[in-house]
Short mmCIF file of C-alpha atoms in Angstrom, two decimals:
data_model
loop_
_atom_site.label_atom_id
_atom_site.label_comp_id
_atom_site.label_asym_id
_atom_site.label_seq_id
_atom_site.Cartn_x
_atom_site.Cartn_y
_atom_site.Cartn_z
CA GLU A 176 -55.10 -6.76 97.70
CA LEU A 177 -54.82 -6.59 94.22
CA LYS A 178 -54.18 -2.94 92.87
CA VAL A 179 -54.30 -2.39 89.49
CA GLU A 180 -52.64 0.68 88.10
CA GLN A 181 -53.07 2.43 84.70
CA ASN A 182 -50.63 5.36 82.78
CA PRO A 183 -50.85 7.73 81.81
CA LEU A 184 -54.26 9.27 83.67
CA PHE A 185 -54.90 11.11 80.84
CA LEU A 186 -53.53 11.34 77.41
CA SER A 187 -54.26 14.20 74.76
CA MET A 188 -53.09 12.99 71.26
CA GLN A 189 -53.38 14.35 67.57
CA GLU A 190 -55.06 12.23 65.45
CA GLY A 191 -53.52 10.12 63.40
CA LYS A 192 -50.63 9.63 65.69
CA ASN A 193 -49.76 6.52 67.70
CA TYR A 194 -50.29 5.49 71.63
CA THR A 195 -50.39 2.97 74.04
CA ILE A 196 -51.58 3.03 77.18
CA TYR A 197 -50.38 0.43 80.07
CA CYS A 198 -52.03 -1.70 82.69
CA ASN A 199 -50.13 -2.60 85.38
CA TYR A 200 -51.30 -5.28 88.51
CA SER A 201 -50.26 -6.77 91.42
CA THR A 202 -51.15 -9.94 91.62
CA THR A 203 -51.24 -12.97 89.26
CA SER A 204 -54.59 -13.16 86.91
CA ASP A 205 -55.00 -14.34 83.69
CA ARG A 206 -58.09 -12.48 83.11
CA LEU A 207 -58.11 -9.16 82.00
CA TYR A 208 -60.52 -7.09 80.27
CA TRP A 209 -60.84 -3.59 78.60
CA TYR A 210 -63.57 -1.36 78.37
CA ARG A 211 -64.66 2.10 77.20
CA GLN A 212 -66.76 4.60 79.00
CA ASP A 213 -67.79 7.88 76.94
CA PRO A 214 -68.78 10.88 79.12
CA GLY A 215 -72.35 10.38 81.35
CA LYS A 216 -71.90 6.72 79.83
CA SER A 217 -72.19 3.48 80.60
CA LEU A 218 -68.77 0.67 80.23
CA GLU A 219 -68.91 -0.56 77.18
CA SER A 220 -66.87 -3.90 76.65
CA LEU A 221 -63.61 -3.49 74.78
CA PHE A 222 -61.82 -6.71 74.60
CA VAL A 223 -61.27 -9.69 76.64
CA LEU A 224 -57.94 -11.25 77.65
CA LEU A 225 -57.68 -14.76 79.08
CA SER A 226 -54.17 -16.44 78.58
CA ASN A 227 -50.92 -15.33 78.34
CA GLY A 228 -49.74 -13.86 75.12
CA ALA A 229 -53.74 -13.06 74.20
CA VAL A 230 -53.61 -10.20 71.50
CA LYS A 231 -57.39 -9.25 70.50
CA GLN A 232 -57.78 -6.04 67.81
CA GLU A 233 -60.73 -4.36 66.77
CA GLY A 234 -60.46 -1.40 64.53
CA ARG A 235 -57.85 1.21 65.34
CA LEU A 236 -57.25 -0.87 68.79
CA MET A 237 -54.90 -3.80 70.14
CA ALA A 238 -54.92 -4.85 73.41
CA SER A 239 -52.30 -7.60 74.36
CA LEU A 240 -52.29 -9.41 78.02
CA ASP A 241 -47.90 -10.43 78.87
CA THR A 242 -49.37 -12.69 82.77
CA LYS A 243 -45.82 -12.85 83.57
CA ALA A 244 -45.16 -9.11 83.52
CA ARG A 245 -48.28 -8.26 85.14
CA LEU A 246 -49.23 -6.10 82.26
CA SER A 247 -51.67 -5.53 79.62
CA THR A 248 -51.16 -2.86 76.74
CA LEU A 249 -53.80 -1.08 74.80
CA HIS A 250 -52.35 0.29 71.09
CA ILE A 251 -54.22 3.27 69.81
CA THR A 252 -53.08 3.15 65.67
CA ALA A 253 -53.67 6.42 63.83
CA ALA A 254 -56.52 8.13 66.19
CA VAL A 255 -59.01 9.96 65.32
CA HIS A 256 -61.75 11.83 67.24
CA ASP A 257 -64.28 9.23 67.60
CA LEU A 258 -61.70 7.41 70.06
CA SER A 259 -62.02 10.00 72.64
CA ALA A 260 -63.13 8.62 75.99
CA THR A 261 -62.14 6.97 78.87
CA TYR A 262 -60.70 3.35 78.72
CA PHE A 263 -60.52 1.09 82.34
CA CYS A 264 -58.58 -1.81 82.14
CA ALA A 265 -60.09 -4.44 84.88
CA VAL A 266 -58.49 -8.13 86.73
CA ASP A 267 -60.07 -10.49 87.77
CA ILE A 268 -57.68 -13.05 90.01
CA GLY A 269 -60.34 -15.75 90.49
CA SER A 270 -61.52 -15.28 93.87
CA SER A 271 -65.43 -16.24 94.75
CA GLY A 272 -67.91 -14.34 92.22
CA ASP A 273 -65.10 -13.56 89.57
CA LYS A 274 -64.81 -9.92 91.01
CA LEU A 275 -63.37 -7.43 88.57
CA THR A 276 -60.89 -4.87 90.33
CA PHE A 277 -60.26 -1.53 87.96
CA GLY A 278 -57.92 0.70 86.79
CA THR A 279 -58.66 4.54 87.87
CA GLY A 280 -58.79 4.84 83.98
CA THR A 281 -57.30 6.62 81.10
CA ARG A 282 -59.14 9.76 80.01
CA LEU A 283 -58.22 10.08 76.17
CA ALA A 284 -58.42 13.25 73.94
CA VAL A 285 -57.77 13.44 70.65
CA ARG A 286 -57.12 16.64 68.90
CA PRO A 287 -57.67 17.48 65.39
CA ASN B 161 -82.98 -7.17 74.40
CA ALA B 162 -82.86 -4.60 77.69
CA GLY B 163 -79.97 -6.42 79.66
CA VAL B 164 -79.34 -4.93 82.72
CA THR B 165 -81.72 -1.99 83.76
CA GLN B 166 -81.26 0.01 86.31
CA THR B 167 -83.90 2.51 88.02
CA PRO B 168 -83.52 5.70 88.59
CA LYS B 169 -81.17 7.14 86.41
CA PHE B 170 -80.71 9.87 89.02
CA ARG B 171 -81.97 11.50 92.01
CA VAL B 172 -81.11 13.50 94.94
CA LEU B 173 -81.42 13.39 98.68
CA LYS B 174 -81.35 14.80 101.83
CA THR B 175 -78.52 13.91 104.46
CA GLY B 176 -80.58 10.65 106.60
CA GLN B 177 -83.49 10.16 103.87
CA SER B 178 -83.04 6.60 102.76
CA MET B 179 -83.58 5.04 99.34
CA THR B 180 -83.66 2.05 97.17
CA LEU B 181 -81.52 1.56 94.01
CA LEU B 182 -82.86 -1.16 92.09
CA CYS B 183 -80.57 -3.53 89.07
CA ALA B 184 -82.79 -5.83 86.63
CA GLN B 185 -81.10 -8.15 84.20
CA ASP B 186 -82.77 -10.46 81.14
CA MET B 187 -79.97 -12.51 80.21
CA ASN B 188 -80.42 -14.87 83.32
CA HIS B 189 -76.63 -14.28 84.65
CA GLU B 190 -76.00 -15.91 87.76
CA TYR B 191 -73.67 -12.98 89.37
CA MET B 192 -74.66 -9.40 90.29
CA TYR B 193 -72.79 -6.23 91.06
CA TRP B 194 -72.74 -3.00 92.67
CA TYR B 195 -69.86 -0.62 92.01
CA ARG B 196 -69.58 3.54 92.61
CA GLN B 197 -67.54 5.70 90.50
CA ASP B 198 -66.09 8.62 91.73
CA PRO B 199 -63.90 10.78 89.81
CA GLY B 200 -59.90 9.91 89.81
CA MET B 201 -60.82 6.59 91.54
CA GLY B 202 -61.77 4.24 89.02
CA LEU B 203 -65.05 1.76 90.00
CA ARG B 204 -65.17 0.58 93.92
CA LEU B 205 -66.90 -2.92 94.15
CA ILE B 206 -69.53 -2.36 96.78
CA HIS B 207 -71.52 -5.37 97.28
CA TYR B 208 -72.11 -8.66 95.06
CA SER B 209 -74.19 -11.68 94.71
CA VAL B 210 -73.34 -15.40 93.32
CA GLY B 211 -77.03 -16.59 93.04
CA GLU B 212 -80.33 -15.89 94.31
CA GLY B 213 -80.97 -15.15 97.79
CA THR B 214 -76.56 -14.78 98.25
CA THR B 215 -75.01 -11.56 98.84
CA ALA B 216 -71.00 -10.65 99.85
CA LYS B 217 -69.37 -7.36 100.72
CA GLY B 218 -67.03 -5.59 98.38
CA GLU B 219 -64.18 -3.16 98.92
CA VAL B 220 -66.50 -0.16 100.00
CA PRO B 221 -69.45 -1.97 101.35
CA ASP B 222 -70.41 0.38 104.50
CA GLY B 223 -73.36 2.11 104.60
CA TYR B 224 -75.06 0.10 102.12
CA ASN B 225 -77.02 -3.11 102.01
CA VAL B 226 -78.39 -5.55 99.37
CA SER B 227 -80.94 -8.31 98.52
CA ARG B 228 -81.12 -10.83 96.00
CA LEU B 229 -84.55 -12.21 96.64
CA LYS B 230 -85.15 -12.87 92.74
CA LYS B 231 -82.33 -13.97 90.37
CA GLN B 232 -83.14 -11.12 88.34
CA ASN B 233 -82.66 -8.30 90.53
CA PHE B 234 -80.24 -7.17 93.27
CA LEU B 235 -81.47 -3.95 94.89
CA LEU B 236 -78.71 -2.01 96.79
CA GLY B 237 -79.94 0.22 99.70
CA LEU B 238 -78.81 3.52 101.43
CA GLU B 239 -80.45 3.50 105.04
CA SER B 240 -79.31 6.82 105.74
CA ALA B 241 -77.44 8.55 103.48
CA ALA B 242 -74.52 10.74 103.50
CA PRO B 243 -72.58 13.21 101.60
CA SER B 244 -70.23 10.64 100.81
CA GLN B 245 -72.06 8.44 98.91
CA THR B 246 -72.69 10.99 96.50
CA SER B 247 -71.20 9.19 93.19
CA VAL B 248 -72.68 7.09 89.96
CA TYR B 249 -73.46 3.57 90.95
CA PHE B 250 -73.78 1.22 88.34
CA CYS B 251 -74.86 -2.68 88.20
CA ALA B 252 -73.47 -4.93 86.30
CA SER B 253 -73.84 -9.03 85.96
CA SER B 254 -72.10 -11.96 84.26
CA SER B 255 -72.53 -15.61 83.19
CA THR B 256 -70.67 -17.71 85.38
CA PRO B 257 -67.71 -19.29 84.19
CA PRO B 258 -66.21 -19.39 81.14
CA HIS B 259 -66.22 -15.73 82.23
CA TYR B 260 -66.16 -13.54 79.52
CA GLY B 261 -66.53 -9.87 81.78
CA TYR B 262 -69.68 -7.97 82.42
CA THR B 263 -72.38 -6.46 81.22
CA PHE B 264 -73.09 -2.90 82.92
CA GLY B 265 -76.40 -0.47 83.42
CA SER B 266 -76.87 2.80 82.45
CA GLY B 267 -75.91 4.16 85.73
CA THR B 268 -77.70 6.26 88.60
CA ARG B 269 -75.89 9.53 89.33
CA LEU B 270 -77.08 10.07 93.13
CA THR B 271 -76.44 13.40 94.95
CA VAL B 272 -76.66 13.80 98.97
CA VAL B 273 -76.84 17.27 100.14
#
């Protein structure tokens, strides 16, 4: 059974600081996704990582994938309040239906 | 450009009542999914469909049924609602490979009292 673990579960950080969210998974996969969810809202796709060593960047967020270590990271650079949200990673192991298994989420709060 | 539309957005049910949640997508996607989201547990897959007329069980299917009579619609039914089914339900769809992830609906907040 595929397990996807994120840490930390909650992150309170100051504006301007850097931090990294980690996503570990238990079964071989080279498809990993990051989503953002604002309170009371739906999930919005951030990054799609489809191979070992993939790195994607958008603004202050950068995601990477190491399939050998079964690890993805979401790095936040110089955080701003607008980044406050819950971030989910999700893994597809290529089973029928391309089902995604989600991590429990990391709630990020950026304070002034 | 509607994407994935879920109805209703909110609903309160009494224990034992039944209801159907509707998901409609206009992107011609083959795959559709129903997830539930509970605090501290991320999203868990209830049922999914890989095409019109097909359905399959996910991680937490008990107490739910689904149907996909038309490619664009995926219905989730609760025959006899229980308080444990209080949750936020998300529908999602995706194209066949190459797989670029899901497009999510806005969610349905269901409370069973």
